[in-house]
Short mmCIF file of C-alpha atoms and ligand atoms in Angstrom, two decimals:
data_model
loop_
_atom_site.label_atom_id
_atom_site.label_comp_id
_atom_site.label_asym_id
_atom_site.label_seq_id
_atom_site.Cartn_x
_atom_site.Cartn_y
_atom_site.Cartn_z
CA MET A 1 -31.02 3.49 -161.11
CA ILE A 2 -29.24 6.52 -159.75
CA GLU A 3 -28.55 9.49 -161.96
CA VAL A 4 -25.96 11.99 -160.81
CA ALA A 5 -26.23 15.31 -162.61
CA ASN A 6 -23.50 17.95 -162.43
CA ILE A 7 -22.85 17.78 -158.72
CA SER A 8 -20.18 19.81 -156.92
CA LYS A 9 -19.05 19.91 -153.33
CA ARG A 10 -16.67 22.30 -151.64
CA PHE A 11 -15.31 22.53 -148.10
CA PHE A 12 -14.56 26.20 -147.54
CA ASP A 13 -12.10 26.92 -150.36
CA HIS A 14 -11.25 23.29 -151.07
CA GLN A 15 -13.18 22.06 -154.13
CA VAL A 16 -13.44 18.30 -153.54
CA ILE A 17 -16.03 17.37 -156.19
CA SER A 18 -16.35 19.36 -159.42
CA ASN A 19 -19.25 18.95 -161.75
CA ILE A 20 -19.60 15.17 -161.78
CA SER A 21 -22.32 13.48 -163.84
CA VAL A 22 -22.66 9.73 -163.97
CA LEU A 23 -25.28 7.00 -164.21
CA PHE A 24 -25.45 3.97 -161.92
CA GLU A 25 -27.61 1.14 -163.18
CA ARG A 26 -29.76 -1.36 -161.38
CA GLY A 27 -28.49 -4.90 -160.90
CA LYS A 28 -24.93 -3.83 -161.61
CA THR A 29 -21.92 -3.24 -159.41
CA ASN A 30 -20.94 0.34 -160.17
CA LEU A 31 -17.44 1.27 -159.06
CA ILE A 32 -16.05 4.65 -158.14
CA ILE A 33 -12.28 4.42 -158.26
CA GLY A 34 -9.47 6.85 -157.58
CA GLN A 35 -6.50 7.44 -155.34
CA SER A 36 -6.83 7.95 -151.60
CA GLY A 37 -7.94 11.51 -151.00
CA SER A 38 -9.44 11.90 -154.46
CA GLY A 39 -12.90 12.46 -152.98
CA LYS A 40 -14.58 9.06 -153.22
CA THR A 41 -15.94 9.09 -149.70
CA VAL A 42 -17.13 12.67 -150.04
CA LEU A 43 -18.85 11.78 -153.32
CA MET A 44 -20.58 8.81 -151.76
CA LYS A 45 -21.71 10.80 -148.74
CA CYS A 46 -23.11 13.41 -151.12
CA LEU A 47 -24.98 10.70 -153.02
CA VAL A 48 -26.71 9.41 -149.92
CA GLY A 49 -27.34 12.88 -148.54
CA LEU A 50 -25.03 12.69 -145.51
CA LEU A 51 -23.29 15.72 -147.01
CA GLN A 52 -25.14 18.49 -148.76
CA ILE A 53 -24.12 19.21 -152.34
CA ASP A 54 -23.46 22.78 -153.45
CA GLU A 55 -24.73 22.31 -157.00
CA GLY A 56 -26.39 19.69 -159.16
CA GLU A 57 -28.97 16.99 -158.49
CA ILE A 58 -29.13 13.30 -157.70
CA PHE A 59 -32.08 11.29 -159.02
CA TYR A 60 -33.07 8.07 -157.31
CA ASP A 61 -35.21 6.43 -159.98
CA GLU A 62 -36.36 9.87 -161.12
CA ARG A 63 -36.82 11.21 -157.59
CA PRO A 64 -34.63 14.28 -157.01
CA LEU A 65 -32.79 14.08 -153.69
CA THR A 66 -32.37 17.79 -153.00
CA LYS A 67 -36.06 18.49 -153.55
CA MET A 68 -37.19 15.90 -151.05
CA GLY A 69 -38.98 16.93 -147.90
CA PHE A 70 -38.32 15.47 -144.49
CA THR A 71 -40.64 12.48 -144.82
CA GLU A 72 -39.68 11.65 -148.41
CA ARG A 73 -36.04 11.70 -147.47
CA LYS A 74 -36.72 9.45 -144.53
CA GLN A 75 -38.58 7.09 -146.84
CA LEU A 76 -35.63 7.06 -149.23
CA ARG A 77 -33.21 6.39 -146.39
CA GLN A 78 -35.10 3.22 -145.66
CA GLU A 79 -34.47 2.08 -149.21
CA ILE A 80 -30.72 2.67 -148.83
CA GLY A 81 -28.22 0.26 -147.33
CA MET A 82 -24.70 1.44 -146.68
CA LEU A 83 -21.48 -0.30 -145.82
CA PHE A 84 -18.99 2.04 -144.16
CA GLN A 85 -15.24 1.90 -144.47
CA GLY A 86 -14.79 0.88 -140.85
CA SER A 87 -17.97 -1.27 -140.81
CA ALA A 88 -19.62 1.08 -138.26
CA LEU A 89 -21.28 -1.74 -136.36
CA PHE A 90 -22.99 -0.69 -133.14
CA ASP A 91 -20.53 -1.64 -130.39
CA SER A 92 -23.14 -2.08 -127.72
CA MET A 93 -25.14 -4.63 -129.69
CA THR A 94 -24.49 -8.24 -130.60
CA VAL A 95 -24.12 -9.35 -134.21
CA GLU A 96 -27.73 -10.45 -134.31
CA GLU A 97 -29.00 -7.25 -132.71
CA ASN A 98 -27.03 -5.19 -135.20
CA VAL A 99 -28.71 -6.94 -138.10
CA MET A 100 -32.14 -6.78 -136.47
CA PHE A 101 -31.79 -3.10 -135.59
CA PRO A 102 -33.12 -1.52 -138.81
CA LEU A 103 -36.05 -3.93 -138.72
CA SER A 104 -36.89 -3.17 -135.11
CA MET A 105 -36.79 0.53 -135.85
CA PHE A 106 -38.93 0.66 -138.97
CA THR A 107 -41.08 -2.42 -139.25
CA GLU A 108 -43.85 -3.84 -137.17
CA MET A 109 -42.34 -7.31 -137.52
CA PRO A 110 -42.63 -9.38 -134.36
CA ILE A 111 -39.29 -10.05 -132.74
CA GLU A 112 -39.21 -13.67 -133.88
CA ALA A 113 -39.67 -12.65 -137.52
CA GLN A 114 -36.93 -10.06 -137.12
CA ARG A 115 -34.61 -12.70 -135.74
CA GLU A 116 -35.48 -15.03 -138.58
CA ARG A 117 -34.74 -12.35 -141.16
CA ALA A 118 -31.46 -11.51 -139.40
CA ASN A 119 -30.44 -15.14 -139.44
CA PHE A 120 -31.32 -15.40 -143.10
CA CYS A 121 -29.11 -12.41 -143.91
CA LEU A 122 -26.26 -13.67 -141.76
CA LYS A 123 -26.47 -17.01 -143.50
CA ARG A 124 -26.46 -15.22 -146.83
CA VAL A 125 -23.10 -13.65 -145.95
CA ASN A 126 -21.85 -17.03 -144.71
CA LEU A 127 -21.69 -16.03 -141.09
CA THR A 128 -23.32 -18.53 -138.79
CA ASN A 129 -22.71 -19.26 -135.10
CA SER A 130 -21.60 -15.72 -134.35
CA ASN A 131 -25.00 -14.30 -133.45
CA LYS A 132 -24.23 -13.63 -129.81
CA LEU A 133 -20.77 -12.13 -130.32
CA PHE A 134 -20.06 -8.42 -130.00
CA PRO A 135 -18.30 -6.46 -132.78
CA SER A 136 -15.12 -6.22 -130.68
CA GLU A 137 -14.89 -10.00 -130.80
CA LEU A 138 -14.93 -10.21 -134.61
CA SER A 139 -12.18 -10.12 -137.21
CA GLY A 140 -12.15 -7.44 -139.90
CA GLY A 141 -13.66 -9.74 -142.52
CA MET A 142 -16.41 -10.89 -140.17
CA LYS A 143 -17.28 -7.28 -139.32
CA LYS A 144 -17.67 -6.49 -143.02
CA ARG A 145 -20.00 -9.44 -143.42
CA VAL A 146 -22.12 -8.37 -140.48
CA ALA A 147 -22.22 -4.87 -141.94
CA ILE A 148 -23.40 -6.29 -145.27
CA ALA A 149 -26.02 -8.37 -143.50
CA ARG A 150 -27.21 -5.30 -141.62
CA ALA A 151 -27.32 -3.27 -144.82
CA ILE A 152 -29.42 -5.84 -146.69
CA SER A 153 -31.75 -6.85 -143.86
CA PRO A 154 -34.39 -4.21 -144.69
CA GLN A 155 -34.20 -5.23 -148.38
CA PRO A 156 -32.75 -2.02 -149.77
CA LYS A 157 -33.11 -0.89 -153.36
CA TYR A 158 -29.78 0.91 -153.26
CA LEU A 159 -26.56 -0.31 -151.71
CA PHE A 160 -23.49 1.86 -151.10
CA CYS A 161 -20.16 0.39 -150.08
CA ASP A 162 -17.22 2.56 -149.07
CA GLU A 163 -14.02 0.60 -149.59
CA PRO A 164 -15.62 -2.73 -148.70
CA ASN A 165 -12.32 -4.57 -148.70
CA SER A 166 -9.98 -2.08 -147.10
CA GLY A 167 -8.04 -3.82 -144.37
CA LEU A 168 -8.79 -7.29 -145.66
CA ASP A 169 -6.37 -9.84 -147.05
CA PRO A 170 -6.65 -10.55 -150.80
CA LYS A 171 -8.60 -13.76 -150.34
CA ASN A 172 -11.17 -12.23 -148.02
CA SER A 173 -11.38 -9.20 -150.32
CA ILE A 174 -12.47 -11.39 -153.20
CA VAL A 175 -14.99 -13.16 -151.02
CA ILE A 176 -16.54 -9.84 -149.95
CA ASP A 177 -16.47 -8.46 -153.51
CA ASN A 178 -18.19 -11.50 -154.91
CA LEU A 179 -20.71 -11.49 -152.13
CA ILE A 180 -21.67 -7.90 -152.91
CA ARG A 181 -21.95 -8.69 -156.57
CA GLU A 182 -24.08 -11.79 -156.03
CA ILE A 183 -26.42 -9.88 -153.74
CA THR A 184 -26.65 -7.06 -156.26
CA GLN A 185 -27.69 -9.40 -159.05
CA GLU A 186 -29.86 -11.64 -156.92
CA TYR A 187 -32.00 -8.81 -155.51
CA GLN A 188 -31.54 -6.42 -158.46
CA ILE A 189 -30.09 -3.66 -156.27
CA THR A 190 -28.42 -0.52 -157.58
CA THR A 191 -24.99 -0.89 -156.02
CA VAL A 192 -22.26 1.75 -155.84
CA ILE A 193 -18.82 0.79 -154.54
CA ASN A 194 -15.83 2.96 -153.68
CA THR A 195 -12.53 1.22 -154.11
CA HIS A 196 -8.89 1.64 -155.00
CA ASP A 197 -8.29 -2.08 -155.23
CA MET A 198 -7.40 -3.20 -158.76
CA ASN A 199 -8.53 -6.70 -157.99
CA SER A 200 -12.08 -5.48 -157.39
CA VAL A 201 -11.91 -3.33 -160.48
CA ILE A 202 -11.19 -6.32 -162.67
CA GLU A 203 -13.41 -8.80 -160.80
CA ILE A 204 -16.61 -6.84 -160.33
CA GLY A 205 -16.32 -3.64 -162.37
CA ASP A 206 -19.57 -3.73 -164.35
CA LYS A 207 -19.28 0.00 -164.60
CA ILE A 208 -16.31 2.08 -163.52
CA ALA A 209 -16.07 5.80 -162.87
CA PHE A 210 -12.54 7.07 -162.36
CA ILE A 211 -12.28 10.20 -160.20
CA TYR A 212 -9.23 12.38 -160.57
CA ASN A 213 -8.74 15.77 -158.93
CA GLY A 214 -12.43 15.80 -158.00
CA LYS A 215 -13.54 15.35 -161.61
CA LEU A 216 -14.97 12.40 -163.48
CA TRP A 217 -11.92 11.62 -165.58
CA TRP A 218 -12.90 8.42 -167.29
CA GLU A 219 -15.81 5.95 -167.53
CA GLY A 220 -16.00 2.38 -168.78
CA ASP A 221 -16.04 -1.24 -167.64
CA HIS A 222 -13.46 -3.80 -166.51
CA ASP A 223 -12.49 -4.67 -170.08
CA ASP A 224 -12.16 -1.08 -171.28
CA ILE A 225 -9.98 -0.06 -168.40
CA LEU A 226 -7.14 -2.41 -169.34
CA ILE A 227 -6.82 -1.03 -172.85
CA THR A 228 -7.46 2.65 -172.32
CA GLU A 229 -4.84 5.16 -173.44
CA ASN A 230 -5.75 7.66 -170.72
CA LYS A 231 -2.52 8.61 -168.96
CA GLU A 232 -3.89 9.26 -165.45
CA ILE A 233 -5.82 6.03 -165.39
CA ASN A 234 -2.80 4.09 -166.57
CA ASP A 235 -0.72 5.71 -163.86
CA PHE A 236 -3.39 4.62 -161.40
CA ILE A 237 -3.73 1.03 -162.64
CA TYR A 238 -0.10 0.37 -163.24
CA SER A 239 1.21 1.99 -160.10
CA THR A 240 2.25 -1.36 -158.62
CA LYS A 241 5.08 -3.60 -159.76
CA LEU A 242 2.68 -6.50 -160.06
CA MET A 243 0.39 -4.72 -162.48
CA GLN A 244 3.36 -3.43 -164.49
CA LYS A 245 4.63 -6.96 -164.82
CA ILE A 246 1.22 -8.16 -165.98
CA LYS A 247 1.07 -5.38 -168.54
CA HIS A 248 4.54 -6.26 -169.76
CA LEU A 249 3.60 -9.91 -170.15
CA THR A 250 0.30 -9.20 -171.90
CA THR A 251 1.81 -6.74 -174.37
CA LYS A 252 4.58 -9.22 -175.21
CA SER A 253 2.22 -12.08 -176.01
CA MET B 1 -17.71 34.63 -131.62
CA GLN B 2 -16.67 31.09 -130.87
CA LEU B 3 -18.99 31.08 -127.86
CA LEU B 4 -21.96 32.28 -129.92
CA TYR B 5 -21.25 29.60 -132.51
CA HIS B 6 -21.30 26.88 -129.87
CA ILE B 7 -24.43 28.22 -128.21
CA GLY B 8 -26.21 28.39 -131.56
CA ARG B 9 -25.17 24.91 -132.55
CA TYR B 10 -26.13 23.58 -129.11
CA PHE B 11 -29.69 24.85 -129.52
CA ILE B 12 -29.92 23.52 -133.06
CA LEU B 13 -28.88 20.13 -131.72
CA LEU B 14 -31.46 20.37 -128.93
CA ARG B 15 -34.16 20.96 -131.49
CA GLN B 16 -33.04 17.84 -133.34
CA VAL B 17 -33.00 15.92 -130.07
CA LEU B 18 -36.59 16.88 -129.39
CA ARG B 19 -37.99 15.76 -132.73
CA ARG B 20 -40.69 13.13 -132.58
CA PRO B 21 -39.16 9.68 -131.92
CA GLU B 22 -39.35 7.10 -134.72
CA LYS B 23 -40.67 4.44 -132.42
CA ALA B 24 -41.72 5.06 -128.85
CA SER B 25 -41.09 1.52 -127.66
CA ILE B 26 -37.42 1.65 -128.69
CA TYR B 27 -36.93 4.95 -126.90
CA ARG B 28 -38.58 3.58 -123.79
CA LYS B 29 -36.19 0.65 -123.82
CA GLN B 30 -33.25 3.02 -124.22
CA ILE B 31 -34.42 5.14 -121.28
CA PHE B 32 -34.44 2.12 -118.97
CA LEU B 33 -31.01 1.13 -120.22
CA GLU B 34 -29.68 4.61 -119.55
CA ILE B 35 -31.27 4.78 -116.10
CA ASN B 36 -29.12 1.80 -115.37
CA ASN B 37 -25.98 3.19 -117.03
CA ILE B 38 -26.27 6.73 -115.74
CA GLY B 39 -27.97 6.24 -112.42
CA LEU B 40 -27.48 2.91 -110.77
CA ASP B 41 -23.86 2.73 -111.87
CA SER B 42 -23.10 5.94 -109.99
CA LEU B 43 -24.85 4.97 -106.77
CA GLY B 44 -21.78 3.37 -105.17
CA ILE B 45 -19.52 6.39 -105.44
CA VAL B 46 -22.34 8.76 -104.42
CA ILE B 47 -23.00 6.76 -101.26
CA ILE B 48 -19.33 6.61 -100.25
CA ILE B 49 -18.76 10.32 -100.79
CA SER B 50 -21.97 11.31 -99.04
CA ILE B 51 -21.28 9.28 -95.89
CA PHE B 52 -17.84 10.79 -95.48
CA MET B 53 -18.92 14.31 -96.29
CA GLY B 54 -21.85 14.09 -93.85
CA ALA B 55 -19.49 12.91 -91.14
CA VAL B 56 -16.95 15.65 -91.85
CA VAL B 57 -19.56 18.40 -91.88
CA ALA B 58 -20.90 17.19 -88.51
CA ILE B 59 -17.43 17.04 -86.94
CA GLN B 60 -16.44 20.46 -88.27
CA THR B 61 -19.64 22.05 -87.03
CA ALA B 62 -19.19 20.51 -83.61
CA TYR B 63 -15.59 21.72 -83.58
CA ASN B 64 -16.64 25.27 -84.45
CA ILE B 65 -19.28 25.73 -81.79
CA ASP B 66 -17.54 25.54 -78.47
CA SER B 67 -19.66 28.34 -76.98
CA PRO B 68 -22.09 27.08 -74.34
CA LEU B 69 -24.65 29.59 -75.66
CA VAL B 70 -25.13 27.67 -78.89
CA PRO B 71 -27.26 24.58 -78.38
CA ARG B 72 -25.65 21.25 -79.30
CA TYR B 73 -28.42 20.23 -81.67
CA THR B 74 -27.13 22.96 -84.02
CA VAL B 75 -24.71 20.32 -85.29
CA GLY B 76 -27.60 18.25 -86.65
CA PHE B 77 -29.36 21.30 -88.01
CA THR B 78 -26.27 22.64 -89.81
CA THR B 79 -25.33 19.27 -91.24
CA ARG B 80 -28.82 18.90 -92.67
CA GLN B 81 -28.84 22.38 -94.13
CA SER B 82 -25.44 21.93 -95.77
CA LEU B 83 -26.36 18.59 -97.23
CA VAL B 84 -29.83 19.46 -98.47
CA LEU B 85 -29.14 22.94 -99.79
CA GLU B 86 -25.74 22.59 -101.31
CA PHE B 87 -23.71 19.48 -100.83
CA SER B 88 -26.05 16.83 -102.24
CA PRO B 89 -27.58 18.74 -105.16
CA THR B 90 -24.51 20.70 -106.27
CA ILE B 91 -21.39 18.80 -105.26
CA ILE B 92 -22.83 15.41 -106.16
CA SER B 93 -24.03 16.83 -109.50
CA LEU B 94 -20.49 18.06 -110.14
CA ILE B 95 -19.21 14.58 -109.41
CA LEU B 96 -21.82 13.14 -111.75
CA ALA B 97 -20.76 15.67 -114.40
CA GLY B 98 -17.34 14.03 -114.21
CA LYS B 99 -18.55 10.48 -114.17
CA VAL B 100 -21.61 10.58 -116.38
CA GLY B 101 -20.59 13.50 -118.61
CA SER B 102 -17.30 11.97 -119.68
CA ARG B 103 -18.97 8.66 -120.28
CA ILE B 104 -21.67 10.13 -122.50
CA ALA B 105 -19.28 12.33 -124.48
CA SER B 106 -16.85 9.52 -125.14
CA GLU B 107 -19.59 7.06 -126.04
CA ILE B 108 -21.24 9.39 -128.54
CA GLY B 109 -17.89 10.78 -129.73
CA THR B 110 -16.66 7.28 -130.51
CA MET B 111 -19.86 6.58 -132.40
CA ARG B 112 -19.25 9.75 -134.40
CA VAL B 113 -15.66 9.03 -135.39
CA THR B 114 -16.36 5.39 -136.23
CA GLU B 115 -19.26 6.45 -138.49
CA GLN B 116 -21.89 4.74 -136.32
CA ILE B 117 -23.82 8.01 -136.25
CA ASP B 118 -23.71 8.15 -140.05
CA ALA B 119 -24.93 4.57 -140.08
CA LEU B 120 -27.93 5.53 -137.93
CA GLU B 121 -28.68 8.50 -140.13
CA ILE B 122 -28.49 6.47 -143.33
CA MET B 123 -31.04 4.07 -141.90
CA GLY B 124 -33.42 6.99 -141.57
CA ILE B 125 -33.05 7.36 -137.82
CA ASN B 126 -32.63 10.74 -136.13
CA PRO B 127 -29.29 10.04 -134.42
CA ALA B 128 -29.43 13.07 -132.14
CA GLY B 129 -32.79 12.03 -130.76
CA TYR B 130 -32.01 8.35 -130.55
CA LEU B 131 -28.68 8.83 -128.78
CA ILE B 132 -29.19 11.91 -126.62
CA LEU B 133 -32.88 12.13 -125.65
CA PRO B 134 -33.00 8.88 -123.63
CA LYS B 135 -29.92 10.00 -121.71
CA ILE B 136 -31.43 13.39 -120.85
CA VAL B 137 -34.73 11.85 -119.78
CA ALA B 138 -33.04 9.10 -117.79
CA ALA B 139 -30.82 11.54 -115.91
CA MET B 140 -33.69 13.90 -115.16
CA LEU B 141 -35.63 10.97 -113.72
CA ILE B 142 -32.91 9.19 -111.80
CA ASN B 143 -30.72 12.04 -110.51
CA PRO B 144 -33.34 13.40 -108.06
CA ILE B 145 -33.53 9.91 -106.59
CA ILE B 146 -29.75 9.66 -106.35
CA ILE B 147 -29.53 13.08 -104.73
CA THR B 148 -32.25 12.19 -102.23
CA ILE B 149 -30.36 9.05 -101.34
CA SER B 150 -27.22 11.16 -100.95
CA MET B 151 -29.02 13.43 -98.47
CA PHE B 152 -30.13 10.55 -96.29
CA VAL B 153 -26.80 8.77 -96.46
CA GLY B 154 -24.99 12.03 -95.65
CA LEU B 155 -27.18 12.56 -92.61
CA PHE B 156 -26.39 9.02 -91.56
CA GLY B 157 -22.68 9.80 -91.93
CA GLY B 158 -23.15 12.71 -89.54
CA TRP B 159 -24.92 10.42 -87.11
CA ILE B 160 -22.00 7.98 -87.20
CA ALA B 161 -19.61 10.83 -86.47
CA CYS B 162 -21.69 11.90 -83.49
CA ALA B 163 -21.98 8.35 -82.19
CA GLY B 164 -18.21 7.97 -82.45
CA GLY B 165 -17.36 11.33 -80.81
CA GLN B 166 -18.05 12.84 -77.42
CA SER B 167 -19.33 16.35 -78.01
CA VAL B 168 -22.81 15.61 -79.42
CA THR B 169 -24.99 12.63 -78.61
CA PRO B 170 -26.75 10.90 -81.50
CA ASP B 171 -30.12 11.78 -79.98
CA THR B 172 -29.28 15.49 -79.95
CA TYR B 173 -28.07 15.18 -83.52
CA VAL B 174 -31.29 13.52 -84.62
CA PHE B 175 -33.26 16.22 -82.82
CA GLY B 176 -31.17 18.77 -84.72
CA ILE B 177 -31.79 17.37 -88.14
CA GLN B 178 -35.52 17.46 -87.48
CA SER B 179 -35.69 21.04 -86.29
CA TYR B 180 -36.76 24.01 -88.42
CA PHE B 181 -37.42 21.76 -91.40
CA LYS B 182 -38.81 23.47 -94.51
CA ALA B 183 -40.08 21.24 -97.30
CA PHE B 184 -39.41 24.04 -99.76
CA GLU B 185 -35.69 23.61 -99.27
CA VAL B 186 -35.88 20.04 -100.49
CA PHE B 187 -37.97 21.20 -103.41
CA TYR B 188 -35.31 23.82 -104.21
CA ALA B 189 -32.61 21.16 -104.08
CA LEU B 190 -34.51 18.84 -106.40
CA ILE B 191 -35.22 21.61 -108.90
CA LYS B 192 -31.49 22.31 -109.02
CA THR B 193 -30.78 18.61 -109.45
CA VAL B 194 -33.11 18.29 -112.41
CA VAL B 195 -31.63 21.35 -114.11
CA PHE B 196 -28.12 20.06 -113.49
CA ALA B 197 -29.07 16.65 -114.88
CA PHE B 198 -30.23 18.33 -118.07
CA ILE B 199 -27.00 20.35 -118.27
CA ILE B 200 -24.76 17.33 -117.74
CA THR B 201 -26.40 15.11 -120.33
CA SER B 202 -27.13 17.71 -123.00
CA VAL B 203 -23.68 19.34 -122.83
CA ALA B 204 -21.94 15.97 -122.90
CA GLY B 205 -24.19 14.87 -125.75
CA TYR B 206 -23.33 18.04 -127.64
CA GLN B 207 -19.59 17.58 -127.18
CA GLY B 208 -19.75 13.95 -128.27
CA TYR B 209 -22.06 14.55 -131.20
CA TYR B 210 -19.81 17.10 -132.86
CA THR B 211 -16.53 15.27 -132.32
CA GLU B 212 -14.34 15.35 -135.40
CA GLY B 213 -11.26 13.28 -135.98
CA GLY B 214 -10.21 10.24 -134.01
CA ALA B 215 -9.44 8.80 -130.59
CA LEU B 216 -7.54 11.91 -129.48
CA GLU B 217 -10.49 14.17 -130.23
CA VAL B 218 -12.83 11.81 -128.40
CA GLY B 219 -10.67 12.28 -125.32
CA LYS B 220 -10.74 16.05 -125.75
CA ALA B 221 -14.50 16.05 -126.21
CA SER B 222 -14.95 14.13 -123.01
CA THR B 223 -12.72 16.55 -121.07
CA LYS B 224 -14.58 19.52 -122.52
CA ALA B 225 -17.90 17.96 -121.60
CA VAL B 226 -16.86 17.75 -117.96
CA VAL B 227 -15.37 21.25 -117.82
CA HIS B 228 -18.23 22.98 -119.60
CA ALA B 229 -20.93 21.12 -117.70
CA SER B 230 -19.22 21.94 -114.39
CA ILE B 231 -18.99 25.63 -115.20
CA LEU B 232 -22.63 25.72 -116.24
CA ILE B 233 -23.67 23.91 -113.07
CA ILE B 234 -21.86 26.50 -110.94
CA LEU B 235 -23.44 29.31 -112.94
CA PHE B 236 -26.96 27.91 -112.78
CA ASN B 237 -26.50 27.15 -109.11
CA LEU B 238 -26.10 30.86 -108.54
CA ILE B 239 -28.99 31.80 -110.82
CA LEU B 240 -31.42 29.28 -109.32
CA THR B 241 -30.43 30.15 -105.77
CA GLN B 242 -30.97 33.81 -106.50
CA LEU B 243 -34.36 33.06 -108.05
CA LEU B 244 -35.67 30.58 -105.51
CA LEU B 245 -34.16 31.55 -102.17
CA SER B 246 -33.91 35.31 -102.14
N1 ADP C 301 -15.55 17.17 -143.54
C1 ADP C 301 -14.53 17.59 -144.31
N2 ADP C 301 -14.08 18.87 -144.21
C2 ADP C 301 -13.07 19.32 -144.98
N3 ADP C 301 -12.43 18.57 -145.88
C3 ADP C 301 -12.81 17.30 -146.05
C4 ADP C 301 -13.88 16.74 -145.26
N4 ADP C 301 -14.06 15.45 -145.64
C5 ADP C 301 -13.14 15.21 -146.60
N5 ADP C 301 -12.39 16.31 -146.85
C6 ADP C 301 -11.31 16.41 -147.86
O1 ADP C 301 -11.79 15.92 -149.08
C7 ADP C 301 -10.79 15.21 -149.77
C8 ADP C 301 -11.31 13.88 -150.21
O2 ADP C 301 -11.47 13.03 -149.10
P1 ADP C 301 -12.12 11.58 -149.22
O3 ADP C 301 -13.40 11.68 -149.95
O4 ADP C 301 -12.17 11.02 -147.85
O5 ADP C 301 -11.07 10.78 -150.09
P2 ADP C 301 -11.09 9.23 -150.49
O6 ADP C 301 -11.12 9.20 -151.97
O7 ADP C 301 -9.82 8.66 -149.95
O8 ADP C 301 -12.28 8.61 -149.87
C9 ADP C 301 -9.60 15.13 -148.84
O9 ADP C 301 -8.63 16.04 -149.27
C10 ADP C 301 -10.15 15.52 -147.50
O10 ADP C 301 -9.18 16.22 -146.76
MG1 MG C 302 -12.46 7.10 -148.43
#
């Protein structure tokens, strides 16, 4: 469980995050949604400590992030898996080496055990027979899967995904979304996902936090969001013709 | 102001680079990899340039001493002095600043803009140490060897020039390169080389590490790495020469 308490983040005079408090539960896919530029990535980077927050606190199962010393923070980092928007695979390493990397760095596992674990994770994301390929030889969807495999290989307690299906076609998006959700439930991970994809919102939104103008504007789940009266969230959901049509049809029936 | 900011941030980065490595065996592996990338990959161009420069220095010296009062072996002596004191340690380091510096800055810069550095950090790795330290160590180990090779190859280039010309016989040339030899001069050259190796890799690492933006900025970072490293090499060349030779 991750508890976010009154956090704010500013770049010079640009207030990107203002006083956000929210709770992300274990075993659930928690979504942060909002338009491009609304501060989702900044919020996520604050959560994991890649950016320093100006105010507030983040509790990882009661452990306050900003009070952690060097070694505690390093310990926490090893419990965190993160999926970056552009996958961020290491170009100079093969698929297998990418997935083995966190293990080789932080465990005393013999190389064979590392390879076995990597293969297990790659199989879990349905990616076999690509072990010796380099990231430049993979499609967008395959890169995301490798990135997921790399994130879960050290068995994290917390998983962060920044726009996991950006740049993917709708079918692959659903595959990736479902994969993240299955992994979250299977290993009881606390998962936080940034997205602006309505499909994901409806498919995997166990808990949804809507960010607007750097503030937490609305909270709920994938059922609540379709019936809310909140204007900004309706503007966000029904910004596409497709969604408007769906709304029209559902209100008629 | 801008300069102070960069100097401050450079030293902060260096402190991060020198933090205790997470796992020694991984760093060792990286150092060997970098010795290959930084050193052995540059050997070809260094050899070509050194042969030609050695030959040119020998020919020019021979051309300049047409007085019968100056002994012919001076050609060998002068070629050796030019190569050992200045050409091999300084000029070759400047060439390496171009080749190795741009490579390091663009490699690390690309990792920055594609969030690979964030990915390392999130795993609990010290990205500055992991990415930059092996490069610094590798260059400080391999560059003295490259520069020594450059000296020998340059002297050989001079020998070829003498063998191909009429004014100095190869034997006189060889006698020249052996005369008035001071081991300290080689030591001076290697000290310079090691300092320059540190400058090249740490400045390029700095430029790459703080890249912000995209592909365009990676290109800019790599240009800056070469320019700044070159200027620092010239500056430290003067300082070290003043300290060690005067
Ligand atoms: N390092 C930074 N320095 C200054 N401004 C930033 C920085 N990172 C992000 N921002 C600004 O913060 C805002 C939110 O960005 P971001 O979190 O990337 O949005 P998104 O919701 O699309 O992920 C943007 O206006 C962006 O310009
Ligand atoms: Mg974003």
